[in-house]
Amino acid sequence: MNKNQVSGAAKQAKGAIKEAVGKVTGKPSTQVEGAVEKNAGKVQSAIGKAQKKVQDR
């Protein structure tokens, strides 16, 4: 795993938690922030996976 994969996974987890907190507290803005952060983490993880594939060649 490279730095982008680790950071992406952390962002996904943080975003999922924030999204759940937004649902529970009834705050749509927090829920949306969490969803955005979770998706940003997915993108960053995908970038990390692509980088790893390139490095392994």
Backbone atoms as SQL, in Angstrom:
CREATE TABLE atoms (id INTEGER PRIMARY KEY, chain TEXT, resi INTEGER, resn TEXT, atom TEXT, x REAL, y REAL, z REAL);
INSERT INTO atoms VALUES
  (1, 'A', 1, 'MET', 'N', 0.837, -1.189, 0.000),
  (2, 'A', 1, 'MET', 'CA', 0.000, 0.000, 0.000),
  (3, 'A', 1, 'MET', 'C', 0.879, 1.248, 0.000),
  (4, 'A', 2, 'ASN', 'N', 0.459, 2.219, -0.768),
  (5, 'A', 2, 'ASN', 'CA', 1.194, 3.470, -0.775),
  (6, 'A', 2, 'ASN', 'C', 0.422, 4.540, 0.005),
  (7, 'A', 3, 'LYS', 'N', 1.013, 5.711, 0.056),
  (8, 'A', 3, 'LYS', 'CA', 0.450, 6.801, 0.869),
  (9, 'A', 3, 'LYS', 'C', -0.969, 7.176, 0.427),
  (10, 'A', 4, 'ASN', 'N', -1.208, 7.208, -0.873),
  (11, 'A', 4, 'ASN', 'CA', -2.538, 7.570, -1.363),
  (12, 'A', 4, 'ASN', 'C', -3.589, 6.535, -0.980),
  (13, 'A', 5, 'GLN', 'N', -3.236, 5.276, -1.011),
  (14, 'A', 5, 'GLN', 'CA', -4.185, 4.240, -0.629),
  (15, 'A', 5, 'GLN', 'C', -4.553, 4.353, 0.849),
  (16, 'A', 6, 'VAL', 'N', -3.566, 4.584, 1.692),
  (17, 'A', 6, 'VAL', 'CA', -3.810, 4.702, 3.130),
  (18, 'A', 6, 'VAL', 'C', -4.639, 5.950, 3.431),
  (19, 'A', 7, 'SER', 'N', -4.241, 7.077, 2.860),
  (20, 'A', 7, 'SER', 'CA', -4.979, 8.323, 3.082),
  (21, 'A', 7, 'SER', 'C', -6.402, 8.224, 2.549),
  (22, 'A', 8, 'GLY', 'N', -6.554, 7.590, 1.414),
  (23, 'A', 8, 'GLY', 'CA', -7.886, 7.422, 0.832),
  (24, 'A', 8, 'GLY', 'C', -8.790, 6.577, 1.710),
  (25, 'A', 9, 'ALA', 'N', -8.242, 5.507, 2.251),
  (26, 'A', 9, 'ALA', 'CA', -9.032, 4.653, 3.141),
  (27, 'A', 9, 'ALA', 'C', -9.433, 5.408, 4.406),
  (28, 'A', 10, 'ALA', 'N', -8.526, 6.221, 4.915),
  (29, 'A', 10, 'ALA', 'CA', -8.832, 7.015, 6.112),
  (30, 'A', 10, 'ALA', 'C', -9.930, 8.036, 5.811),
  (31, 'A', 11, 'LYS', 'N', -9.860, 8.681, 4.650),
  (32, 'A', 11, 'LYS', 'CA', -10.889, 9.654, 4.271),
  (33, 'A', 11, 'LYS', 'C', -12.247, 8.975, 4.102),
  (34, 'A', 12, 'GLN', 'N', -12.233, 7.778, 3.528),
  (35, 'A', 12, 'GLN', 'CA', -13.485, 7.049, 3.353),
  (36, 'A', 12, 'GLN', 'C', -14.130, 6.751, 4.701),
  (37, 'A', 13, 'ALA', 'N', -13.320, 6.296, 5.649),
  (38, 'A', 13, 'ALA', 'CA', -13.842, 5.970, 6.981),
  (39, 'A', 13, 'ALA', 'C', -14.366, 7.225, 7.679),
  (40, 'A', 14, 'LYS', 'N', -13.586, 8.297, 7.624),
  (41, 'A', 14, 'LYS', 'CA', -13.991, 9.556, 8.260),
  (42, 'A', 14, 'LYS', 'C', -15.278, 10.084, 7.628),
  (43, 'A', 15, 'GLY', 'N', -15.358, 9.998, 6.316),
  (44, 'A', 15, 'GLY', 'CA', -16.554, 10.464, 5.612),
  (45, 'A', 15, 'GLY', 'C', -17.779, 9.643, 5.947),
  (46, 'A', 16, 'ALA', 'N', -17.599, 8.326, 6.062),
  (47, 'A', 16, 'ALA', 'CA', -18.728, 7.458, 6.406),
  (48, 'A', 16, 'ALA', 'C', -19.245, 7.777, 7.799),
  (49, 'A', 17, 'ILE', 'N', -18.331, 8.032, 8.725),
  (50, 'A', 17, 'ILE', 'CA', -18.733, 8.385, 10.092),
  (51, 'A', 17, 'ILE', 'C', -19.474, 9.717, 10.093),
  (52, 'A', 18, 'LYS', 'N', -18.924, 10.689, 9.387),
  (53, 'A', 18, 'LYS', 'CA', -19.543, 12.022, 9.339),
  (54, 'A', 18, 'LYS', 'C', -20.936, 11.938, 8.693),
  (55, 'A', 19, 'GLU', 'N', -21.048, 11.111, 7.660),
  (56, 'A', 19, 'GLU', 'CA', -22.327, 10.933, 6.987),
  (57, 'A', 19, 'GLU', 'C', -23.359, 10.313, 7.933),
  (58, 'A', 20, 'ALA', 'N', -22.940, 9.321, 8.693),
  (59, 'A', 20, 'ALA', 'CA', -23.839, 8.676, 9.654),
  (60, 'A', 20, 'ALA', 'C', -24.257, 9.649, 10.757),
  (61, 'A', 21, 'VAL', 'N', -23.321, 10.444, 11.231),
  (62, 'A', 21, 'VAL', 'CA', -23.637, 11.434, 12.266),
  (63, 'A', 21, 'VAL', 'C', -24.664, 12.435, 11.723),
  (64, 'A', 22, 'GLY', 'N', -24.497, 12.835, 10.482),
  (65, 'A', 22, 'GLY', 'CA', -25.447, 13.751, 9.859),
  (66, 'A', 22, 'GLY', 'C', -26.840, 13.161, 9.769),
  (67, 'A', 23, 'LYS', 'N', -26.919, 11.858, 9.452),
  (68, 'A', 23, 'LYS', 'CA', -28.219, 11.186, 9.391),
  (69, 'A', 23, 'LYS', 'C', -28.863, 11.131, 10.767),
  (70, 'A', 24, 'VAL', 'N', -28.080, 10.753, 11.770),
  (71, 'A', 24, 'VAL', 'CA', -28.605, 10.597, 13.125),
  (72, 'A', 24, 'VAL', 'C', -29.051, 11.929, 13.711),
  (73, 'A', 25, 'THR', 'N', -28.261, 12.970, 13.488),
  (74, 'A', 25, 'THR', 'CA', -28.571, 14.276, 14.075),
  (75, 'A', 25, 'THR', 'C', -29.552, 15.078, 13.227),
  (76, 'A', 26, 'GLY', 'N', -29.846, 14.595, 12.033),
  (77, 'A', 26, 'GLY', 'CA', -30.769, 15.307, 11.160),
  (78, 'A', 26, 'GLY', 'C', -30.180, 16.548, 10.527),
  (79, 'A', 27, 'LYS', 'N', -28.867, 16.557, 10.367),
  (80, 'A', 27, 'LYS', 'CA', -28.186, 17.702, 9.754),
  (81, 'A', 27, 'LYS', 'C', -27.741, 17.327, 8.339),
  (82, 'A', 28, 'PRO', 'N', -28.516, 17.726, 7.347),
  (83, 'A', 28, 'PRO', 'CA', -28.175, 17.356, 5.975),
  (84, 'A', 28, 'PRO', 'C', -26.815, 17.873, 5.520),
  (85, 'A', 29, 'SER', 'N', -26.392, 19.033, 6.028),
  (86, 'A', 29, 'SER', 'CA', -25.100, 19.572, 5.595),
  (87, 'A', 29, 'SER', 'C', -23.951, 18.667, 6.040),
  (88, 'A', 30, 'THR', 'N', -24.040, 18.149, 7.255),
  (89, 'A', 30, 'THR', 'CA', -23.011, 17.224, 7.742),
  (90, 'A', 30, 'THR', 'C', -23.049, 15.927, 6.953),
  (91, 'A', 31, 'GLN', 'N', -24.243, 15.480, 6.639),
  (92, 'A', 31, 'GLN', 'CA', -24.403, 14.251, 5.860),
  (93, 'A', 31, 'GLN', 'C', -23.776, 14.410, 4.473),
  (94, 'A', 32, 'VAL', 'N', -24.004, 15.543, 3.847),
  (95, 'A', 32, 'VAL', 'CA', -23.437, 15.797, 2.514),
  (96, 'A', 32, 'VAL', 'C', -21.922, 15.919, 2.596),
  (97, 'A', 33, 'GLU', 'N', -21.419, 16.627, 3.610),
  (98, 'A', 33, 'GLU', 'CA', -19.961, 16.739, 3.790),
  (99, 'A', 33, 'GLU', 'C', -19.333, 15.353, 3.914),
  (100, 'A', 34, 'GLY', 'N', -19.982, 14.487, 4.674),
  (101, 'A', 34, 'GLY', 'CA', -19.465, 13.128, 4.841),
  (102, 'A', 34, 'GLY', 'C', -19.452, 12.359, 3.538),
  (103, 'A', 35, 'ALA', 'N', -20.520, 12.490, 2.766),
  (104, 'A', 35, 'ALA', 'CA', -20.597, 11.789, 1.486),
  (105, 'A', 35, 'ALA', 'C', -19.512, 12.287, 0.528),
  (106, 'A', 36, 'VAL', 'N', -19.289, 13.586, 0.520),
  (107, 'A', 36, 'VAL', 'CA', -18.253, 14.162, -0.346),
  (108, 'A', 36, 'VAL', 'C', -16.876, 13.658, 0.071),
  (109, 'A', 37, 'GLU', 'N', -16.625, 13.664, 1.377),
  (110, 'A', 37, 'GLU', 'CA', -15.325, 13.207, 1.885),
  (111, 'A', 37, 'GLU', 'C', -15.113, 11.715, 1.593),
  (112, 'A', 38, 'LYS', 'N', -16.166, 10.938, 1.742),
  (113, 'A', 38, 'LYS', 'CA', -16.079, 9.500, 1.462),
  (114, 'A', 38, 'LYS', 'C', -15.750, 9.259, -0.001),
  (115, 'A', 39, 'ASN', 'N', -16.401, 9.999, -0.897),
  (116, 'A', 39, 'ASN', 'CA', -16.120, 9.847, -2.327),
  (117, 'A', 39, 'ASN', 'C', -14.728, 10.335, -2.694),
  (118, 'A', 40, 'ALA', 'N', -14.270, 11.387, -2.046),
  (119, 'A', 40, 'ALA', 'CA', -12.903, 11.861, -2.284),
  (120, 'A', 40, 'ALA', 'C', -11.897, 10.786, -1.859),
  (121, 'A', 41, 'GLY', 'N', -12.199, 10.099, -0.782),
  (122, 'A', 41, 'GLY', 'CA', -11.336, 9.011, -0.333),
  (123, 'A', 41, 'GLY', 'C', -11.302, 7.864, -1.326),
  (124, 'A', 42, 'LYS', 'N', -12.447, 7.573, -1.919),
  (125, 'A', 42, 'LYS', 'CA', -12.493, 6.512, -2.930),
  (126, 'A', 42, 'LYS', 'C', -11.631, 6.872, -4.130),
  (127, 'A', 43, 'VAL', 'N', -11.707, 8.121, -4.544),
  (128, 'A', 43, 'VAL', 'CA', -10.898, 8.577, -5.681),
  (129, 'A', 43, 'VAL', 'C', -9.418, 8.496, -5.339),
  (130, 'A', 44, 'GLN', 'N', -9.057, 8.949, -4.154),
  (131, 'A', 44, 'GLN', 'CA', -7.656, 8.931, -3.755),
  (132, 'A', 44, 'GLN', 'C', -7.142, 7.491, -3.667),
  (133, 'A', 45, 'SER', 'N', -7.963, 6.584, -3.171),
  (134, 'A', 45, 'SER', 'CA', -7.563, 5.174, -3.117),
  (135, 'A', 45, 'SER', 'C', -7.344, 4.609, -4.518),
  (136, 'A', 46, 'ALA', 'N', -8.230, 4.984, -5.428),
  (137, 'A', 46, 'ALA', 'CA', -8.095, 4.511, -6.806),
  (138, 'A', 46, 'ALA', 'C', -6.807, 5.039, -7.439),
  (139, 'A', 47, 'ILE', 'N', -6.475, 6.281, -7.151),
  (140, 'A', 47, 'ILE', 'CA', -5.223, 6.851, -7.653),
  (141, 'A', 47, 'ILE', 'C', -4.033, 6.074, -7.087),
  (142, 'A', 48, 'GLY', 'N', -4.101, 5.761, -5.801),
  (143, 'A', 48, 'GLY', 'CA', -3.034, 4.988, -5.171),
  (144, 'A', 48, 'GLY', 'C', -2.869, 3.610, -5.786),
  (145, 'A', 49, 'LYS', 'N', -3.995, 2.969, -6.097),
  (146, 'A', 49, 'LYS', 'CA', -3.939, 1.645, -6.731),
  (147, 'A', 49, 'LYS', 'C', -3.304, 1.739, -8.112),
  (148, 'A', 50, 'ALA', 'N', -3.668, 2.786, -8.853),
  (149, 'A', 50, 'ALA', 'CA', -3.090, 2.970, -10.188),
  (150, 'A', 50, 'ALA', 'C', -1.587, 3.228, -10.097),
  (151, 'A', 51, 'GLN', 'N', -1.188, 4.037, -9.127),
  (152, 'A', 51, 'GLN', 'CA', 0.239, 4.304, -8.943),
  (153, 'A', 51, 'GLN', 'C', 0.989, 3.019, -8.617),
  (154, 'A', 52, 'LYS', 'N', 0.401, 2.197, -7.777),
  (155, 'A', 52, 'LYS', 'CA', 1.046, 0.941, -7.396),
  (156, 'A', 52, 'LYS', 'C', 1.218, 0.021, -8.595),
  (157, 'A', 53, 'LYS', 'N', 0.187, -0.036, -9.460),
  (158, 'A', 53, 'LYS', 'CA', 0.274, -0.866, -10.653),
  (159, 'A', 53, 'LYS', 'C', 1.412, -0.399, -11.563),
  (160, 'A', 54, 'VAL', 'N', 1.553, 0.923, -11.692),
  (161, 'A', 54, 'VAL', 'CA', 2.611, 1.478, -12.521),
  (162, 'A', 54, 'VAL', 'C', 3.983, 1.158, -11.911),
  (163, 'A', 55, 'GLN', 'N', 4.097, 1.277, -10.604),
  (164, 'A', 55, 'GLN', 'CA', 5.374, 0.998, -9.926),
  (165, 'A', 55, 'GLN', 'C', 5.748, -0.485, -10.013),
  (166, 'A', 56, 'ASP', 'N', 4.756, -1.348, -10.023),
  (167, 'A', 56, 'ASP', 'CA', 5.029, -2.795, -10.034),
  (168, 'A', 56, 'ASP', 'C', 5.480, -3.287, -11.411),
  (169, 'A', 57, 'ARG', 'N', 5.342, -2.468, -12.409),
  (170, 'A', 57, 'ARG', 'CA', 5.737, -2.885, -13.767),
  (171, 'A', 57, 'ARG', 'C', 7.201, -2.799, -13.967);
